[in-house]
Every structure is written in structure tokens, then in C-alpha cells.
PDB file of N, CA and C in Angstrom:
ATOM      1  N   UNK M   3     -61.326  -5.466   2.614  1.00 45.00           N
ATOM      2  CA  UNK M   3     -59.910  -5.251   2.501  1.00 45.00           C
ATOM      3  C   UNK M   3     -59.425  -5.866   1.192  1.00 45.00           C
ATOM      4  N   UNK M   4     -58.732  -5.074   0.408  1.00 55.00           N
ATOM      5  CA  UNK M   4     -58.244  -5.562  -0.877  1.00 55.00           C
ATOM      6  C   UNK M   4     -56.842  -6.139  -0.728  1.00 55.00           C
ATOM      7  N   UNK M   5     -56.617  -7.178  -1.493  1.00 62.00           N
ATOM      8  CA  UNK M   5     -55.289  -7.780  -1.491  1.00 62.00           C
ATOM      9  C   UNK M   5     -54.448  -7.125  -2.576  1.00 62.00           C
ATOM     10  N   UNK M   6     -53.181  -6.925  -2.263  1.00 61.00           N
ATOM     11  CA  UNK M   6     -52.290  -6.396  -3.299  1.00 61.00           C
ATOM     12  C   UNK M   6     -51.960  -7.521  -4.267  1.00 61.00           C
ATOM     13  N   UNK M   7     -51.550  -7.166  -5.451  1.00 72.00           N
ATOM     14  CA  UNK M   7     -51.277  -8.152  -6.481  1.00 72.00           C
ATOM     15  C   UNK M   7     -49.996  -8.940  -6.263  1.00 72.00           C
ATOM     16  N   UNK M   8     -49.149  -8.499  -5.348  1.00 82.00           N
ATOM     17  CA  UNK M   8     -47.864  -9.176  -5.144  1.00 82.00           C
ATOM     18  C   UNK M   8     -47.874  -9.965  -3.843  1.00 82.00           C
ATOM     19  N   UNK M   9     -47.229 -11.090  -3.893  1.00 93.00           N
ATOM     20  CA  UNK M   9     -47.128 -11.903  -2.686  1.00 93.00           C
ATOM     21  C   UNK M   9     -46.045 -11.326  -1.767  1.00 93.00           C
ATOM     22  N   UNK M  10     -46.033 -11.683  -0.503  1.00 94.00           N
ATOM     23  CA  UNK M  10     -45.003 -11.195   0.408  1.00 94.00           C
ATOM     24  C   UNK M  10     -43.590 -11.604  -0.043  1.00 94.00           C
ATOM     25  N   UNK M  11     -43.484 -12.777  -0.635  1.00 95.00           N
ATOM     26  CA  UNK M  11     -42.178 -13.220  -1.138  1.00 95.00           C
ATOM     27  C   UNK M  11     -41.725 -12.341  -2.291  1.00 95.00           C
ATOM     28  N   UNK M  12     -42.616 -11.989  -3.164  1.00 94.00           N
ATOM     29  CA  UNK M  12     -42.289 -11.106  -4.279  1.00 94.00           C
ATOM     30  C   UNK M  12     -41.870  -9.725  -3.800  1.00 94.00           C
ATOM     31  N   UNK M  13     -42.538  -9.232  -2.769  1.00 95.00           N
ATOM     32  CA  UNK M  13     -42.173  -7.936  -2.204  1.00 95.00           C
ATOM     33  C   UNK M  13     -40.778  -7.988  -1.581  1.00 95.00           C
ATOM     34  N   UNK M  14     -40.482  -9.110  -0.902  1.00 96.00           N
ATOM     35  CA  UNK M  14     -39.159  -9.278  -0.293  1.00 96.00           C
ATOM     36  C   UNK M  14     -38.068  -9.317  -1.362  1.00 96.00           C
ATOM     37  N   UNK M  15     -38.332 -10.001  -2.460  1.00 96.00           N
ATOM     38  CA  UNK M  15     -37.363 -10.078  -3.559  1.00 96.00           C
ATOM     39  C   UNK M  15     -37.141  -8.698  -4.161  1.00 96.00           C
ATOM     40  N   UNK M  16     -38.210  -7.961  -4.371  1.00 96.00           N
ATOM     41  CA  UNK M  16     -38.071  -6.602  -4.930  1.00 96.00           C
ATOM     42  C   UNK M  16     -37.298  -5.690  -3.975  1.00 96.00           C
ATOM     43  N   UNK M  17     -37.588  -5.790  -2.681  1.00 97.00           N
ATOM     44  CA  UNK M  17     -36.875  -4.987  -1.686  1.00 97.00           C
ATOM     45  C   UNK M  17     -35.385  -5.326  -1.704  1.00 97.00           C
ATOM     46  N   UNK M  18     -35.064  -6.624  -1.778  1.00 98.00           N
ATOM     47  CA  UNK M  18     -33.666  -7.058  -1.794  1.00 98.00           C
ATOM     48  C   UNK M  18     -32.950  -6.556  -3.048  1.00 98.00           C
ATOM     49  N   UNK M  19     -33.597  -6.622  -4.189  1.00 98.00           N
ATOM     50  CA  UNK M  19     -32.987  -6.137  -5.431  1.00 98.00           C
ATOM     51  C   UNK M  19     -32.765  -4.627  -5.387  1.00 98.00           C
ATOM     52  N   UNK M  20     -33.748  -3.892  -4.875  1.00 98.00           N
ATOM     53  CA  UNK M  20     -33.585  -2.437  -4.765  1.00 98.00           C
ATOM     54  C   UNK M  20     -32.458  -2.079  -3.803  1.00 98.00           C
ATOM     55  N   UNK M  21     -32.357  -2.802  -2.710  1.00 98.00           N
ATOM     56  CA  UNK M  21     -31.289  -2.562  -1.744  1.00 98.00           C
ATOM     57  C   UNK M  21     -29.920  -2.870  -2.355  1.00 98.00           C
ATOM     58  N   UNK M  22     -29.820  -3.944  -3.125  1.00 98.00           N
ATOM     59  CA  UNK M  22     -28.561  -4.292  -3.788  1.00 98.00           C
ATOM     60  C   UNK M  22     -28.183  -3.241  -4.823  1.00 98.00           C
ATOM     61  N   UNK M  23     -29.161  -2.765  -5.567  1.00 98.00           N
ATOM     62  CA  UNK M  23     -28.903  -1.728  -6.572  1.00 98.00           C
ATOM     63  C   UNK M  23     -28.439  -0.428  -5.912  1.00 98.00           C
ATOM     64  N   UNK M  24     -29.089  -0.046  -4.840  1.00 98.00           N
ATOM     65  CA  UNK M  24     -28.693   1.176  -4.124  1.00 98.00           C
ATOM     66  C   UNK M  24     -27.283   1.030  -3.551  1.00 98.00           C
ATOM     67  N   UNK M  25     -26.960  -0.128  -2.999  1.00 98.00           N
ATOM     68  CA  UNK M  25     -25.617  -0.367  -2.464  1.00 98.00           C
ATOM     69  C   UNK M  25     -24.563  -0.317  -3.554  1.00 98.00           C
ATOM     70  N   UNK M  26     -24.867  -0.852  -4.713  1.00 98.00           N
ATOM     71  CA  UNK M  26     -23.923  -0.814  -5.833  1.00 98.00           C
ATOM     72  C   UNK M  26     -23.678   0.616  -6.306  1.00 98.00           C
ATOM     73  N   UNK M  27     -24.730   1.414  -6.335  1.00 98.00           N
ATOM     74  CA  UNK M  27     -24.575   2.806  -6.753  1.00 98.00           C
ATOM     75  C   UNK M  27     -23.717   3.577  -5.756  1.00 98.00           C
ATOM     76  N   UNK M  28     -23.974   3.388  -4.464  1.00 98.00           N
ATOM     77  CA  UNK M  28     -23.185   4.073  -3.428  1.00 98.00           C
ATOM     78  C   UNK M  28     -21.724   3.617  -3.481  1.00 98.00           C
ATOM     79  N   UNK M  29     -21.499   2.326  -3.664  1.00 97.00           N
ATOM     80  CA  UNK M  29     -20.123   1.815  -3.723  1.00 97.00           C
ATOM     81  C   UNK M  29     -19.380   2.358  -4.942  1.00 97.00           C
ATOM     82  N   UNK M  30     -20.057   2.455  -6.067  1.00 97.00           N
ATOM     83  CA  UNK M  30     -19.431   3.005  -7.278  1.00 97.00           C
ATOM     84  C   UNK M  30     -19.080   4.469  -7.094  1.00 97.00           C
ATOM     85  N   UNK M  31     -19.990   5.233  -6.493  1.00 97.00           N
ATOM     86  CA  UNK M  31     -19.709   6.649  -6.239  1.00 97.00           C
ATOM     87  C   UNK M  31     -18.523   6.808  -5.290  1.00 97.00           C
ATOM     88  N   UNK M  32     -18.460   5.974  -4.272  1.00 96.00           N
ATOM     89  CA  UNK M  32     -17.351   6.027  -3.322  1.00 96.00           C
ATOM     90  C   UNK M  32     -16.034   5.712  -4.023  1.00 96.00           C
ATOM     91  N   UNK M  33     -16.038   4.711  -4.887  1.00 95.00           N
ATOM     92  CA  UNK M  33     -14.824   4.331  -5.601  1.00 95.00           C
ATOM     93  C   UNK M  33     -14.307   5.478  -6.461  1.00 95.00           C
ATOM     94  N   UNK M  34     -15.188   6.103  -7.238  1.00 94.00           N
ATOM     95  CA  UNK M  34     -14.753   7.157  -8.149  1.00 94.00           C
ATOM     96  C   UNK M  34     -14.420   8.469  -7.446  1.00 94.00           C
ATOM     97  N   UNK M  35     -15.030   8.741  -6.297  1.00 95.00           N
ATOM     98  CA  UNK M  35     -14.760  10.017  -5.629  1.00 95.00           C
ATOM     99  C   UNK M  35     -13.655   9.937  -4.595  1.00 95.00           C
ATOM    100  N   UNK M  36     -13.409   8.769  -4.000  1.00 92.00           N
ATOM    101  CA  UNK M  36     -12.424   8.674  -2.915  1.00 92.00           C
ATOM    102  C   UNK M  36     -11.269   7.741  -3.259  1.00 92.00           C
ATOM    103  N   UNK M  37     -11.564   6.507  -3.633  1.00 89.00           N
ATOM    104  CA  UNK M  37     -10.500   5.519  -3.831  1.00 89.00           C
ATOM    105  C   UNK M  37      -9.639   5.780  -5.065  1.00 89.00           C
ATOM    106  N   UNK M  38     -10.268   6.053  -6.185  1.00 88.00           N
ATOM    107  CA  UNK M  38      -9.528   6.239  -7.427  1.00 88.00           C
ATOM    108  C   UNK M  38      -8.574   7.433  -7.379  1.00 88.00           C
ATOM    109  N   UNK M  39      -8.985   8.606  -6.870  1.00 86.00           N
ATOM    110  CA  UNK M  39      -8.023   9.719  -6.773  1.00 86.00           C
ATOM    111  C   UNK M  39      -6.825   9.404  -5.881  1.00 86.00           C
ATOM    112  N   UNK M  40      -7.036   8.636  -4.811  1.00 84.00           N
ATOM    113  CA  UNK M  40      -5.918   8.260  -3.943  1.00 84.00           C
ATOM    114  C   UNK M  40      -4.939   7.343  -4.678  1.00 84.00           C
ATOM    115  N   UNK M  41      -5.455   6.472  -5.533  1.00 80.00           N
ATOM    116  CA  UNK M  41      -4.588   5.581  -6.297  1.00 80.00           C
ATOM    117  C   UNK M  41      -3.753   6.353  -7.304  1.00 80.00           C
ATOM    118  N   UNK M  42      -4.328   7.379  -7.907  1.00 78.00           N
ATOM    119  CA  UNK M  42      -3.594   8.168  -8.890  1.00 78.00           C
ATOM    120  C   UNK M  42      -2.550   9.051  -8.228  1.00 78.00           C
ATOM    121  N   UNK M  43      -2.810   9.495  -7.005  1.00 75.00           N
ATOM    122  CA  UNK M  43      -1.856  10.376  -6.335  1.00 75.00           C
ATOM    123  C   UNK M  43      -0.722   9.609  -5.655  1.00 75.00           C
ATOM    124  N   UNK M  44      -0.875   8.317  -5.436  1.00 68.00           N
ATOM    125  CA  UNK M  44       0.180   7.523  -4.805  1.00 68.00           C
ATOM    126  C   UNK M  44       1.322   7.303  -5.791  1.00 68.00           C
ATOM    127  N   UNK M  45       2.532   7.471  -5.316  1.00 70.00           N
ATOM    128  CA  UNK M  45       3.712   7.283  -6.150  1.00 70.00           C
ATOM    129  C   UNK M  45       4.434   6.008  -5.737  1.00 70.00           C
ATOM    130  N   UNK M  46       4.983   5.269  -6.682  1.00 65.00           N
ATOM    131  CA  UNK M  46       5.736   4.073  -6.321  1.00 65.00           C
ATOM    132  C   UNK M  46       7.032   4.467  -5.616  1.00 65.00           C
ATOM    133  N   UNK M  47       7.538   3.609  -4.749  1.00 62.00           N
ATOM    134  CA  UNK M  47       8.775   3.927  -4.046  1.00 62.00           C
ATOM    135  C   UNK M  47       9.970   3.944  -4.993  1.00 62.00           C
ATOM    136  N   UNK M  48      10.957   4.717  -4.628  1.00 61.00           N
ATOM    137  CA  UNK M  48      12.178   4.753  -5.427  1.00 61.00           C
ATOM    138  C   UNK M  48      13.026   3.535  -5.104  1.00 61.00           C
ATOM    139  N   UNK M  49      14.001   3.266  -5.915  1.00 58.00           N
ATOM    140  CA  UNK M  49      14.833   2.094  -5.727  1.00 58.00           C
ATOM    141  C   UNK M  49      16.001   2.344  -4.785  1.00 58.00           C
ATOM    142  N   UNK M  50      15.963   3.408  -4.060  1.00 53.00           N
ATOM    143  CA  UNK M  50      17.041   3.697  -3.129  1.00 53.00           C
ATOM    144  C   UNK M  50      16.462   3.936  -1.744  1.00 53.00           C
ATOM    145  N   UNK M  51      17.200   3.578  -0.743  1.00 52.00           N
ATOM    146  CA  UNK M  51      16.746   3.771   0.625  1.00 52.00           C
ATOM    147  C   UNK M  51      17.113   5.177   1.093  1.00 52.00           C
ATOM    148  N   UNK M  52      18.323   5.572   0.827  1.00 53.00           N
ATOM    149  CA  UNK M  52      18.808   6.872   1.296  1.00 53.00           C
ATOM    150  C   UNK M  52      19.006   7.817   0.110  1.00 53.00           C
ATOM    151  N   UNK M  53      18.825   9.106   0.385  1.00 53.00           N
ATOM    152  CA  UNK M  53      19.030  10.096  -0.656  1.00 53.00           C
ATOM    153  C   UNK M  53      20.200  11.020  -0.335  1.00 53.00           C
ATOM    154  N   UNK M  54      20.648  11.025   0.890  1.00 54.00           N
ATOM    155  CA  UNK M  54      21.734  11.931   1.254  1.00 54.00           C
ATOM    156  C   UNK M  54      23.075  11.361   0.819  1.00 54.00           C
ATOM    157  N   UNK M  55      24.042  12.228   0.713  1.00 57.00           N
ATOM    158  CA  UNK M  55      25.392  11.804   0.306  1.00 57.00           C
ATOM    159  C   UNK M  55      25.983  10.829   1.321  1.00 57.00           C
ATOM    160  N   UNK M  56      25.726  11.077   2.599  1.00 53.00           N
ATOM    161  CA  UNK M  56      26.255  10.215   3.655  1.00 53.00           C
ATOM    162  C   UNK M  56      25.690   8.800   3.531  1.00 53.00           C
ATOM    163  N   UNK M  57      24.396   8.702   3.225  1.00 59.00           N
ATOM    164  CA  UNK M  57      23.791   7.380   3.084  1.00 59.00           C
ATOM    165  C   UNK M  57      24.311   6.663   1.849  1.00 59.00           C
ATOM    166  N   UNK M  58      24.568   7.397   0.781  1.00 58.00           N
ATOM    167  CA  UNK M  58      25.144   6.752  -0.407  1.00 58.00           C
ATOM    168  C   UNK M  58      26.539   6.210  -0.078  1.00 58.00           C
ATOM    169  N   UNK M  59      27.275   6.955   0.736  1.00 61.00           N
ATOM    170  CA  UNK M  59      28.581   6.472   1.169  1.00 61.00           C
ATOM    171  C   UNK M  59      28.406   5.184   1.970  1.00 61.00           C
ATOM    172  N   UNK M  60      27.429   5.170   2.854  1.00 61.00           N
ATOM    173  CA  UNK M  60      27.185   4.003   3.695  1.00 61.00           C
ATOM    174  C   UNK M  60      26.849   2.782   2.843  1.00 61.00           C
ATOM    175  N   UNK M  61      25.991   2.959   1.841  1.00 65.00           N
ATOM    176  CA  UNK M  61      25.639   1.838   0.963  1.00 65.00           C
ATOM    177  C   UNK M  61      26.869   1.318   0.232  1.00 65.00           C
ATOM    178  N   UNK M  62      27.717   2.232  -0.233  1.00 66.00           N
ATOM    179  CA  UNK M  62      28.946   1.815  -0.898  1.00 66.00           C
ATOM    180  C   UNK M  62      29.884   1.110   0.065  1.00 66.00           C
ATOM    181  N   UNK M  63      29.907   1.595   1.293  1.00 70.00           N
ATOM    182  CA  UNK M  63      30.762   0.993   2.319  1.00 70.00           C
ATOM    183  C   UNK M  63      30.316  -0.445   2.614  1.00 70.00           C
ATOM    184  N   UNK M  64      29.012  -0.642   2.732  1.00 67.00           N
ATOM    185  CA  UNK M  64      28.488  -1.980   3.000  1.00 67.00           C
ATOM    186  C   UNK M  64      28.815  -2.925   1.845  1.00 67.00           C
ATOM    187  N   UNK M  65      28.676  -2.452   0.617  1.00 71.00           N
ATOM    188  CA  UNK M  65      29.016  -3.299  -0.536  1.00 71.00           C
ATOM    189  C   UNK M  65      30.493  -3.675  -0.511  1.00 71.00           C
ATOM    190  N   UNK M  66      31.328  -2.723  -0.108  1.00 71.00           N
ATOM    191  CA  UNK M  66      32.759  -3.018  -0.014  1.00 71.00           C
ATOM    192  C   UNK M  66      33.032  -4.031   1.083  1.00 71.00           C
ATOM    193  N   UNK M  67      32.264  -3.970   2.167  1.00 70.00           N
ATOM    194  CA  UNK M  67      32.440  -4.946   3.260  1.00 70.00           C
ATOM    195  C   UNK M  67      32.119  -6.363   2.795  1.00 70.00           C
ATOM    196  N   UNK M  68      31.055  -6.499   2.028  1.00 67.00           N
ATOM    197  CA  UNK M  68      30.682  -7.826   1.561  1.00 67.00           C
ATOM    198  C   UNK M  68      31.753  -8.413   0.638  1.00 67.00           C
ATOM    199  N   UNK M  69      32.514  -7.557  -0.019  1.00 72.00           N
ATOM    200  CA  UNK M  69      33.563  -8.030  -0.920  1.00 72.00           C
ATOM    201  C   UNK M  69      34.769  -8.556  -0.147  1.00 72.00           C
ATOM    202  N   UNK M  70      34.881  -8.168   1.115  1.00 68.00           N
ATOM    203  CA  UNK M  70      36.023  -8.625   1.926  1.00 68.00           C
ATOM    204  C   UNK M  70      35.769 -10.022   2.466  1.00 68.00           C
ATOM    205  N   UNK M  71      36.780 -10.575   3.105  1.00 70.00           N
ATOM    206  CA  UNK M  71      36.650 -11.891   3.722  1.00 70.00           C
ATOM    207  C   UNK M  71      35.690 -11.819   4.907  1.00 70.00           C
ATOM    208  N   UNK M  72      34.951 -12.887   5.165  1.00 71.00           N
ATOM    209  CA  UNK M  72      33.981 -12.884   6.266  1.00 71.00           C
ATOM    210  C   UNK M  72      34.587 -12.547   7.629  1.00 71.00           C
ATOM    211  N   UNK M  73      35.848 -12.841   7.825  1.00 71.00           N
ATOM    212  CA  UNK M  73      36.461 -12.562   9.127  1.00 71.00           C
ATOM    213  C   UNK M  73      36.586 -11.066   9.401  1.00 71.00           C
ATOM    214  N   UNK M  74      36.504 -10.225   8.356  1.00 64.00           N
ATOM    215  CA  UNK M  74      36.621  -8.775   8.531  1.00 64.00           C
ATOM    216  C   UNK M  74      35.256  -8.069   8.504  1.00 64.00           C
ATOM    217  N   UNK M  75      34.180  -8.812   8.305  1.00 65.00           N
ATOM    218  CA  UNK M  75      32.872  -8.199   8.135  1.00 65.00           C
ATOM    219  C   UNK M  75      32.445  -7.355   9.344  1.00 65.00           C
ATOM    220  N   UNK M  76      32.552  -7.902  10.544  1.00 70.00           N
ATOM    221  CA  UNK M  76      32.072  -7.164  11.725  1.00 70.00           C
ATOM    222  C   UNK M  76      32.816  -5.842  11.889  1.00 70.00           C
ATOM    223  N   UNK M  77      34.128  -5.867  11.764  1.00 72.00           N
ATOM    224  CA  UNK M  77      34.896  -4.621  11.891  1.00 72.00           C
ATOM    225  C   UNK M  77      34.519  -3.633  10.792  1.00 72.00           C
ATOM    226  N   UNK M  78      34.354  -4.143   9.595  1.00 70.00           N
ATOM    227  CA  UNK M  78      34.017  -3.279   8.467  1.00 70.00           C
ATOM    228  C   UNK M  78      32.636  -2.662   8.643  1.00 70.00           C
ATOM    229  N   UNK M  79      31.649  -3.476   9.060  1.00 68.00           N
ATOM    230  CA  UNK M  79      30.299  -2.952   9.279  1.00 68.00           C
ATOM    231  C   UNK M  79      30.283  -1.926  10.403  1.00 68.00           C
ATOM    232  N   UNK M  80      31.039  -2.187  11.467  1.00 72.00           N
ATOM    233  CA  UNK M  80      31.116  -1.219  12.567  1.00 72.00           C
ATOM    234  C   UNK M  80      31.710   0.095  12.096  1.00 72.00           C
ATOM    235  N   UNK M  81      32.714   0.009  11.243  1.00 69.00           N
ATOM    236  CA  UNK M  81      33.331   1.233  10.713  1.00 69.00           C
ATOM    237  C   UNK M  81      32.341   2.008   9.841  1.00 69.00           C
ATOM    238  N   UNK M  82      31.569   1.295   9.042  1.00 66.00           N
ATOM    239  CA  UNK M  82      30.559   1.963   8.210  1.00 66.00           C
ATOM    240  C   UNK M  82      29.517   2.657   9.090  1.00 66.00           C
ATOM    241  N   UNK M  83      29.063   1.987  10.144  1.00 67.00           N
ATOM    242  CA  UNK M  83      28.040   2.558  11.012  1.00 67.00           C
ATOM    243  C   UNK M  83      28.574   3.719  11.844  1.00 67.00           C
ATOM    244  N   UNK M  84      29.869   3.766  12.052  1.00 68.00           N
ATOM    245  CA  UNK M  84      30.440   4.857  12.845  1.00 68.00           C
ATOM    246  C   UNK M  84      30.330   6.199  12.115  1.00 68.00           C
ATOM    247  N   UNK M  85      30.016   6.171  10.820  1.00 58.00           N
ATOM    248  CA  UNK M  85      29.858   7.409  10.055  1.00 58.00           C
ATOM    249  C   UNK M  85      28.490   8.048  10.264  1.00 58.00           C
ATOM    250  N   UNK M  86      27.605   7.376  10.994  1.00 56.00           N
ATOM    251  CA  UNK M  86      26.356   7.990  11.417  1.00 56.00           C
ATOM    252  C   UNK M  86      25.136   7.739  10.571  1.00 56.00           C
ATOM    253  N   UNK M  87      25.233   7.028   9.499  1.00 51.00           N
ATOM    254  CA  UNK M  87      24.051   6.764   8.683  1.00 51.00           C
ATOM    255  C   UNK M  87      23.707   5.288   8.801  1.00 51.00           C
ATOM    256  N   UNK M  88      22.552   5.010   9.386  1.00 51.00           N
ATOM    257  CA  UNK M  88      22.137   3.622   9.584  1.00 51.00           C
ATOM    258  C   UNK M  88      20.949   3.341   8.687  1.00 51.00           C
ATOM    259  N   UNK M  89      21.097   2.385   7.824  1.00 43.00           N
ATOM    260  CA  UNK M  89      20.027   2.047   6.883  1.00 43.00           C
ATOM    261  C   UNK M  89      19.216   0.917   7.469  1.00 43.00           C
TER     262      UNK M  89
END
């Protein structure tokens, strides 16, 4: 029976390096084919919560409420919410 030139420890090291290299290649392929396109297609959020005219009215109404005295806040907020747009 002939002995191979490599020790069992050397074979284990080579197996581990090959496995790490294969994992790195698979991870790189996954990144470029799946993750990167999703990042490019994602859009940042806009700086507004509502886009409808009613919601813009509501936002303006809330700002006007904050400008009033604190004793009128609850009534003012209730009036804003009675218009049907809740942010």
C-alpha cells in the first residue's frame, strides 16, 4: 500500500480552503444577481406622508392647531380628524 504525499492535516486544510473559495464564489454570484438589482430598484421614501389634497389639508390643519394655545388643541385636532384623513 502506497502512502500519499500529503498528510491528513494537509488534506483537511486544502478541503477547507476549497470549501471557503467555493462559498465565496457562490456568495458573490448571489450578491450580483439578486441583492444588487433589488438595491437599485428600491426608491427612497418621499418627504410627505399623504399625497391627496385632503391629506395636505389635514397636515396644514394640524400645523395650525399647534400654533394655537394648548387649551384649544384637543378641539382643533378633533376638528381636523373629522375631515376623514388620519395620518
